[in-house]
XYZ file of C-alpha atoms in Angstrom:
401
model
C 119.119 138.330 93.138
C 120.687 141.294 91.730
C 121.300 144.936 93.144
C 118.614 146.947 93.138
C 119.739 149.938 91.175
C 118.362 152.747 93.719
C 118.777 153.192 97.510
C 116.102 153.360 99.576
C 114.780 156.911 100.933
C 113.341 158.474 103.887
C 110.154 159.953 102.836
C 108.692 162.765 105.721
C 105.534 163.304 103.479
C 104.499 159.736 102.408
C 104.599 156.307 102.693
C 106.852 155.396 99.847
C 110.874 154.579 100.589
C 111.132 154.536 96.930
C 110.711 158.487 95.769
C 109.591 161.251 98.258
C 106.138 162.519 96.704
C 103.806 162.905 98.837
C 100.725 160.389 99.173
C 97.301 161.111 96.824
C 94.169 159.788 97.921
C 93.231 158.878 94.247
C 96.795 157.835 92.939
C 98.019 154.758 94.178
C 101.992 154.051 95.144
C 102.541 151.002 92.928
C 101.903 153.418 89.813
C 105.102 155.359 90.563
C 108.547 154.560 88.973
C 109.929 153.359 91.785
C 107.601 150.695 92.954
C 107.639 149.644 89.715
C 110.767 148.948 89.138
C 111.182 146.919 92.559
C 108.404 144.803 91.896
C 109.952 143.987 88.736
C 113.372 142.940 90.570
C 111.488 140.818 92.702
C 109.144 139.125 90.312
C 112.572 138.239 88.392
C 114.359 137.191 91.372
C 111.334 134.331 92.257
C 111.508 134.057 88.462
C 114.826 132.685 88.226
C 114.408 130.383 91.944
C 111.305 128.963 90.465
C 113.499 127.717 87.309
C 116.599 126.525 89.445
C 114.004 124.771 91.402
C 112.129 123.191 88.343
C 115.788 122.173 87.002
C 116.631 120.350 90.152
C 113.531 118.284 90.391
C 114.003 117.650 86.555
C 117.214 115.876 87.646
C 116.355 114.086 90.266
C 112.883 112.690 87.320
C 115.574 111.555 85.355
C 118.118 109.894 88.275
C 115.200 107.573 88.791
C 114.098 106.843 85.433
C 118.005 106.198 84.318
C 117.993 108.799 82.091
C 120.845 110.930 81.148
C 120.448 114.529 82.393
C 121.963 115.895 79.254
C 119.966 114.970 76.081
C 123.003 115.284 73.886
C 125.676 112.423 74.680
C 128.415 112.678 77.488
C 131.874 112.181 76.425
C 133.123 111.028 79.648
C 131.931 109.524 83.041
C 132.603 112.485 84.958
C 129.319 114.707 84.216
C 127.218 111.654 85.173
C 129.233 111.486 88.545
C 128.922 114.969 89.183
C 125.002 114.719 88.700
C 124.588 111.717 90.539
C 126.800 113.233 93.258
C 124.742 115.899 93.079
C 121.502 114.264 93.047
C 122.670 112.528 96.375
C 123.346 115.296 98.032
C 120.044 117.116 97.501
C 117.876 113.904 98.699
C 120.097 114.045 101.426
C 119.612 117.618 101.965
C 115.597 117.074 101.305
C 115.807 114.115 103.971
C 117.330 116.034 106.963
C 115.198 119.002 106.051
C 112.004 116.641 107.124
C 113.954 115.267 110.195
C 114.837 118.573 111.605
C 111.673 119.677 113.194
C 110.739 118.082 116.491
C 107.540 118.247 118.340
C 106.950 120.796 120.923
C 107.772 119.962 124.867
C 106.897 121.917 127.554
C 107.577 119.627 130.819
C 104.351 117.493 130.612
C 105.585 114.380 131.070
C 102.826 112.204 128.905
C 104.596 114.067 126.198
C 108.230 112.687 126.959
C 107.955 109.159 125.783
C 107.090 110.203 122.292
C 109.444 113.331 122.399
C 112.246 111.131 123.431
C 111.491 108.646 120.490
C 110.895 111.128 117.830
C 114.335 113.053 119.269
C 116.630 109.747 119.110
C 115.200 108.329 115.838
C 115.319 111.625 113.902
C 119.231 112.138 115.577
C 119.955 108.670 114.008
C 118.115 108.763 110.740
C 119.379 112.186 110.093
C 122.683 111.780 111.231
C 122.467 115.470 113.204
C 125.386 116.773 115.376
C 125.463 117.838 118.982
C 125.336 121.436 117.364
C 122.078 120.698 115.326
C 120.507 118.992 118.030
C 121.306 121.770 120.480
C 119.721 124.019 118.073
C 116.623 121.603 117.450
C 116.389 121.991 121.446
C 116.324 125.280 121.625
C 113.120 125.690 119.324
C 110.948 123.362 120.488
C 112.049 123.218 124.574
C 109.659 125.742 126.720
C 108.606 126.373 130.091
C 109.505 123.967 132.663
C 111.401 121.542 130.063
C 113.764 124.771 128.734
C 114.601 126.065 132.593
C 115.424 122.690 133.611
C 118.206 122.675 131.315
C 118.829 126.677 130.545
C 122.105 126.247 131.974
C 123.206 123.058 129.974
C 122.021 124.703 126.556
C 125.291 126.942 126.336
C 127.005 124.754 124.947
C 126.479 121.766 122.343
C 128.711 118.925 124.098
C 125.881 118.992 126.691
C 123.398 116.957 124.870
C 123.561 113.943 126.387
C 123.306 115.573 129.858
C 120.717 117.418 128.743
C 118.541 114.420 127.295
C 118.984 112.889 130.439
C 118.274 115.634 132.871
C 115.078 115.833 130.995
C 114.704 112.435 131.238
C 115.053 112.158 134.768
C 112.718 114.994 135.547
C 109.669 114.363 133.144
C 110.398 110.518 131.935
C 110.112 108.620 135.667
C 107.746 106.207 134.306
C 105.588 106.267 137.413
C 104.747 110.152 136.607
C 104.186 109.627 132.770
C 102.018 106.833 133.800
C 100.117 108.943 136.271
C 99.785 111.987 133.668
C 98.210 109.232 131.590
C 95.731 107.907 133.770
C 94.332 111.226 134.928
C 93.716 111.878 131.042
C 91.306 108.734 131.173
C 89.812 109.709 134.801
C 88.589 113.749 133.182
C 86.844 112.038 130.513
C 83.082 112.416 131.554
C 81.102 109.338 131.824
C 77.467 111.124 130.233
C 79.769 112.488 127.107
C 78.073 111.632 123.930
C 81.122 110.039 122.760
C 82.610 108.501 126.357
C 83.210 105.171 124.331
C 85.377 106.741 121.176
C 87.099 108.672 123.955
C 87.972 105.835 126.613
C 89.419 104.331 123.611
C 91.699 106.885 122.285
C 93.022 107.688 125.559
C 93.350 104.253 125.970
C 95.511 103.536 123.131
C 97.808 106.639 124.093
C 98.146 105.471 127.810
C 98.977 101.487 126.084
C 101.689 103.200 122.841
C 103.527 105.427 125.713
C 103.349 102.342 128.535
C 104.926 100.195 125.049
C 107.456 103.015 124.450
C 108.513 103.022 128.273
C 108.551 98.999 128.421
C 107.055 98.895 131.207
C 103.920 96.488 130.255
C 102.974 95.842 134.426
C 101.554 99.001 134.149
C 98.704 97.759 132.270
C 97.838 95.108 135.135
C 97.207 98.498 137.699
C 93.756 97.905 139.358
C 93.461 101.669 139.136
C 93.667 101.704 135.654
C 90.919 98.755 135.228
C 88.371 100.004 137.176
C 89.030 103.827 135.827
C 87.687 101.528 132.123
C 85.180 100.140 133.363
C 83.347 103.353 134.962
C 83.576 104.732 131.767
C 81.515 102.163 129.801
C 78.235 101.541 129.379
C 75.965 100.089 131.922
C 75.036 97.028 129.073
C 78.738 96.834 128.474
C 79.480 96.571 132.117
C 76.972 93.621 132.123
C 78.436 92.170 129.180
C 82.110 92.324 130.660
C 81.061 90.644 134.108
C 79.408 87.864 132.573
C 82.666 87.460 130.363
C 84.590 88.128 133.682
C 82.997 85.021 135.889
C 83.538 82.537 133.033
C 87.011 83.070 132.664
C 87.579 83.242 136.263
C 85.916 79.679 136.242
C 88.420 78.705 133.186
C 91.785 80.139 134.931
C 90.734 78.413 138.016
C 90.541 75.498 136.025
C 93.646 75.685 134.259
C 96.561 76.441 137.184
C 97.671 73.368 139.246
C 99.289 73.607 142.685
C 103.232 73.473 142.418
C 105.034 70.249 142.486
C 108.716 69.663 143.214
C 108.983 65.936 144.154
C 108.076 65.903 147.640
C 106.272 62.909 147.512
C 103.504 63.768 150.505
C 102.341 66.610 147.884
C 101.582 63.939 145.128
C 98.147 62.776 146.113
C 96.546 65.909 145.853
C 98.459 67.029 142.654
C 97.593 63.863 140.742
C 93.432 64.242 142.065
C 93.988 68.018 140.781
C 95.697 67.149 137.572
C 92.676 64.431 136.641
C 89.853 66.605 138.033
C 90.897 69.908 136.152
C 92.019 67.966 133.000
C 88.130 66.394 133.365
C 86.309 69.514 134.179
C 88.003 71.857 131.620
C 88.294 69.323 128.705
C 91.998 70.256 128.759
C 94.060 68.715 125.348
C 97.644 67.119 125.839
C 98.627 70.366 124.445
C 97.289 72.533 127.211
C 98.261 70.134 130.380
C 102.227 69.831 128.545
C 101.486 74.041 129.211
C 100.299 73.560 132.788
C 102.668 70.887 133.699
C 105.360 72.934 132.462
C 104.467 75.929 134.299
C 103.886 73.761 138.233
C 106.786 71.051 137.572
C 109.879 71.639 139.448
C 113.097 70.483 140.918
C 113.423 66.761 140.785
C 110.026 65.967 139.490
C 110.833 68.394 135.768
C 114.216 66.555 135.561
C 112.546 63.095 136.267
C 109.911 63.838 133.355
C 112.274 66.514 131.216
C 112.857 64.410 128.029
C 109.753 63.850 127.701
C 108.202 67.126 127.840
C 109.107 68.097 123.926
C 106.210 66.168 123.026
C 102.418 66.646 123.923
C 101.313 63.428 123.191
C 103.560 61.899 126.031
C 101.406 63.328 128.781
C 100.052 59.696 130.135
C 103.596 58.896 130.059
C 104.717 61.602 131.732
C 102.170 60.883 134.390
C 102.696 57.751 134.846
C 106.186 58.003 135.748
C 105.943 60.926 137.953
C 103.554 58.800 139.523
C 105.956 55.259 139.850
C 108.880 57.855 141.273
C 107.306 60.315 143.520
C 103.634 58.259 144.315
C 104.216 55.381 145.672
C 101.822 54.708 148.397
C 104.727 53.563 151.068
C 107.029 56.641 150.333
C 103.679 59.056 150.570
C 102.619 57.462 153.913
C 106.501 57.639 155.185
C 106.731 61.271 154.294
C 103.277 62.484 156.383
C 104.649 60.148 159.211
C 108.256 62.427 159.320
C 105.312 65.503 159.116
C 103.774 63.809 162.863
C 107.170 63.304 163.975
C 108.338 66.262 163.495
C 106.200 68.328 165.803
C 107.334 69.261 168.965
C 105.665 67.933 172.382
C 106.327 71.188 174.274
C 104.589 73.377 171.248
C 102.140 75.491 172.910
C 99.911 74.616 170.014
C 100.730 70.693 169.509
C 97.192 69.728 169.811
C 96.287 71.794 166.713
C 99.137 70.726 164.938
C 99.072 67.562 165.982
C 95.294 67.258 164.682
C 95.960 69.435 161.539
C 98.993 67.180 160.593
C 96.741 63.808 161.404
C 94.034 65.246 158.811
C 96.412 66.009 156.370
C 97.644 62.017 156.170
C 94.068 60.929 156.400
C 93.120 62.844 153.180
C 96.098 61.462 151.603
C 95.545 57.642 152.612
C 91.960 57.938 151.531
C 93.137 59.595 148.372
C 95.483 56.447 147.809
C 92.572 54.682 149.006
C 94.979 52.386 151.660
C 92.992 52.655 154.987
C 95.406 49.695 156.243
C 97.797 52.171 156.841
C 95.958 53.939 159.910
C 96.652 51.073 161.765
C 99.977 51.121 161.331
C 101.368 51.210 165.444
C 103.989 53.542 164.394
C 101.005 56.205 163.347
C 99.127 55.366 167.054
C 102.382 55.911 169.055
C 103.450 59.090 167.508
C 99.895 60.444 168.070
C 99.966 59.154 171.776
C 103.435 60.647 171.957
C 102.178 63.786 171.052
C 99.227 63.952 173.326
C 99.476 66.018 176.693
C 100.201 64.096 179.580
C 96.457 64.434 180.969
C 94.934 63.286 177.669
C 96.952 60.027 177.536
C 95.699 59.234 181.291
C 92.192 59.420 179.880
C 92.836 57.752 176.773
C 94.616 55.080 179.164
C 91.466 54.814 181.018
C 89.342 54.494 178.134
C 91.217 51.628 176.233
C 91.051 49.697 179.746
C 87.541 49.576 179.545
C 87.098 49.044 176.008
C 89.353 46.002 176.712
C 87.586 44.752 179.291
């Protein structure tokens, strides 16, 4: 814009800094000379931004329809370069214009997750300095956020400190989390719209607990039973009867670990046929569960030929020839008796507890013969305190006789 061609005055008698006659009820100020003459200044300055403006965007039309920007021909390459180089630089210009602003933070740590994002992609997409950002900082920091880093903001090589002071104040993710979940708990269960409401809050708590990776979060019983207050009685109804068949379905679908310890096999194999009976299970889904429970020397007995579901009765059946044998099952619960100490304060419980333990697992293998075994009888006897095997002396005698 030009000079104006008259100085401002100091007018005692009026309002007018443009002549020093005094104010008239019925005249009005923008009828004098002066006011005149600065409205026409500035009505000629917008004038000629509006048309450097509408010249600009003109270019940039015909950048992007391949246009020349000159209807009469260029002689050389070096207008075009210019333009284009000049074009580039005002998207750029336009680009880190929309980048600059950030959104407010005051200390309230639900805030940080998103504040953090928006602050690092902006820095990266816009390509901003440690000067720009310290000045992006400055207008959007308040209250507790700005005074926990007043004394960093001096100077512009303390960004990174900054960012992570404020990250270690208001971005613990156990206090965002919190903020969060006291958003959902003020909600009011008799609110017209409690259901819209759960579920916006909802989706903030799940975006920020995304942002902060930390998806355990969502597993807090807190947080679960916070939801379901909030709903509907009908939907509360709904969700239990959901709740109680797909407790009966997980039940269903986990089998007890199994690492090659052959004494374990009986039970794992009654499991694995039971479950795979009661829950309709494809070879798809066991290859799943056997892949999740297999460990140790019974996954590398069976590991070649878990890349296919359709070699599940395979993969049974040799788990079964390796680690089920009925003589290596009944030698391993036998080691289990032996094992137990005679001067154990509680041998008689153990001593029972390990006894039931091979029972189930002979009938299971469905070999009674093997409870006659003398080995099994004299490790029991063994076991027995010395006043029990008196009476059980006693009592063979006369069963003899």
């Amino acid at each position: 814009m030009s000079k104006l061609p008259f100085q401002f005055v100091i007018n005692p008698i009026g309002s007018c800094r443009l002549c020093v006659d005094p104010d008239e009820a019925d005249s009005r100020m923008i009828g004098c000379n002066g006011s005149n003459a600065l409205m026409e200044n500035i009505i000629k300055g917008q004038n000629e931004q509006a048309k450097e403006l509408s010249r600009l965007v003109s270019n940039l039309s015909d950048m992007k329809t391949g246009t020349s920007i000159e209807s009469s021909p260029i002689p050389g390459p070096s207008k075009q370069d210019d333009a284009t180089s000049q074009n580039s630089s005002i998207i750029t210009l336009l680009k880190r214009q929309a980048l600059m602003q950030l959104p407010r933070f005051d200390g309230n740590s639900r805030d940080w997750p998103n504040f953090k994002k928006t602050f690092d992609d902006t820095t990266r997409e816009g390509a901003f300095s440690n000067l720009e950002n310290l000045n992006r900082l400055k207008q959007v920091l308040h209250g507790p956020a700005y005074k926990c880093v007043q004394q960093l903001m001096m100077e512009s090589e303390n960004i990174p400190e900054i960012i992570e002071r404020l990250n270690e104040t208001f971005g613990r993710a156990d206090l965002v989390y919190l903020e969060l979940l006291k958003d959902l708990q003020r909600l009011r269960k008799d609110s017209k719209g409690i259901v819209a409401e759960t579920s916006s809050a909802l989706e903030n708590l799940i975006s920020n607990v995304k942002l902060m990776d930390k998806p355990a979060y969502l597993n807090d019983h807190r947080l679960v039973m916070e939801i379901i207050s909030k709903l509907p009685y009908n939907i509360q109804v709904e969700r239990a009867k959901y709740m109680a068949q797909a407790k009966d379905s997980q039940a269903l679908m986990q089998l007890p670990r199994f690492d090659g310890n052959s004494r374990d096999w009986p039970n794992f194999k009654k499991t694995f046929d039971d479950t795979t009976r009661e829950g309709a299970f494809s070879n798809l889904e066991n290859l799943n569960r056997l892949k999740q429970v297999l460990h140790g020397p019974a996954y590398k007995c069976v590991q070649q030929l878990m890349m296919e579901s359709e070699n599940i009765p395979e993969i049974i059946e040799r788990l079964n020839e390796t680690f089920g044998r009925a003589d290596l099952v009944y030698l391993e619960l036998l080691k289990d008796l032996q094992r137990l100490r005679k001067d154990s304060k509680g041998i008689v419980a153990e001593t029972s507890s390990a006894l039931e333990n091979l029972i189930s697992n002979v009938k299971l293998m469905d070999k009674p013969a093997y409870l006659n075994d003398h080995r099994l009888v004299m490790e029991i006897i063994s076991k027995l305190p010395y006043n029990i095997q008196v009476e059980r002396a006693k009592y063979m005698a006369q069963a003899k006789d």
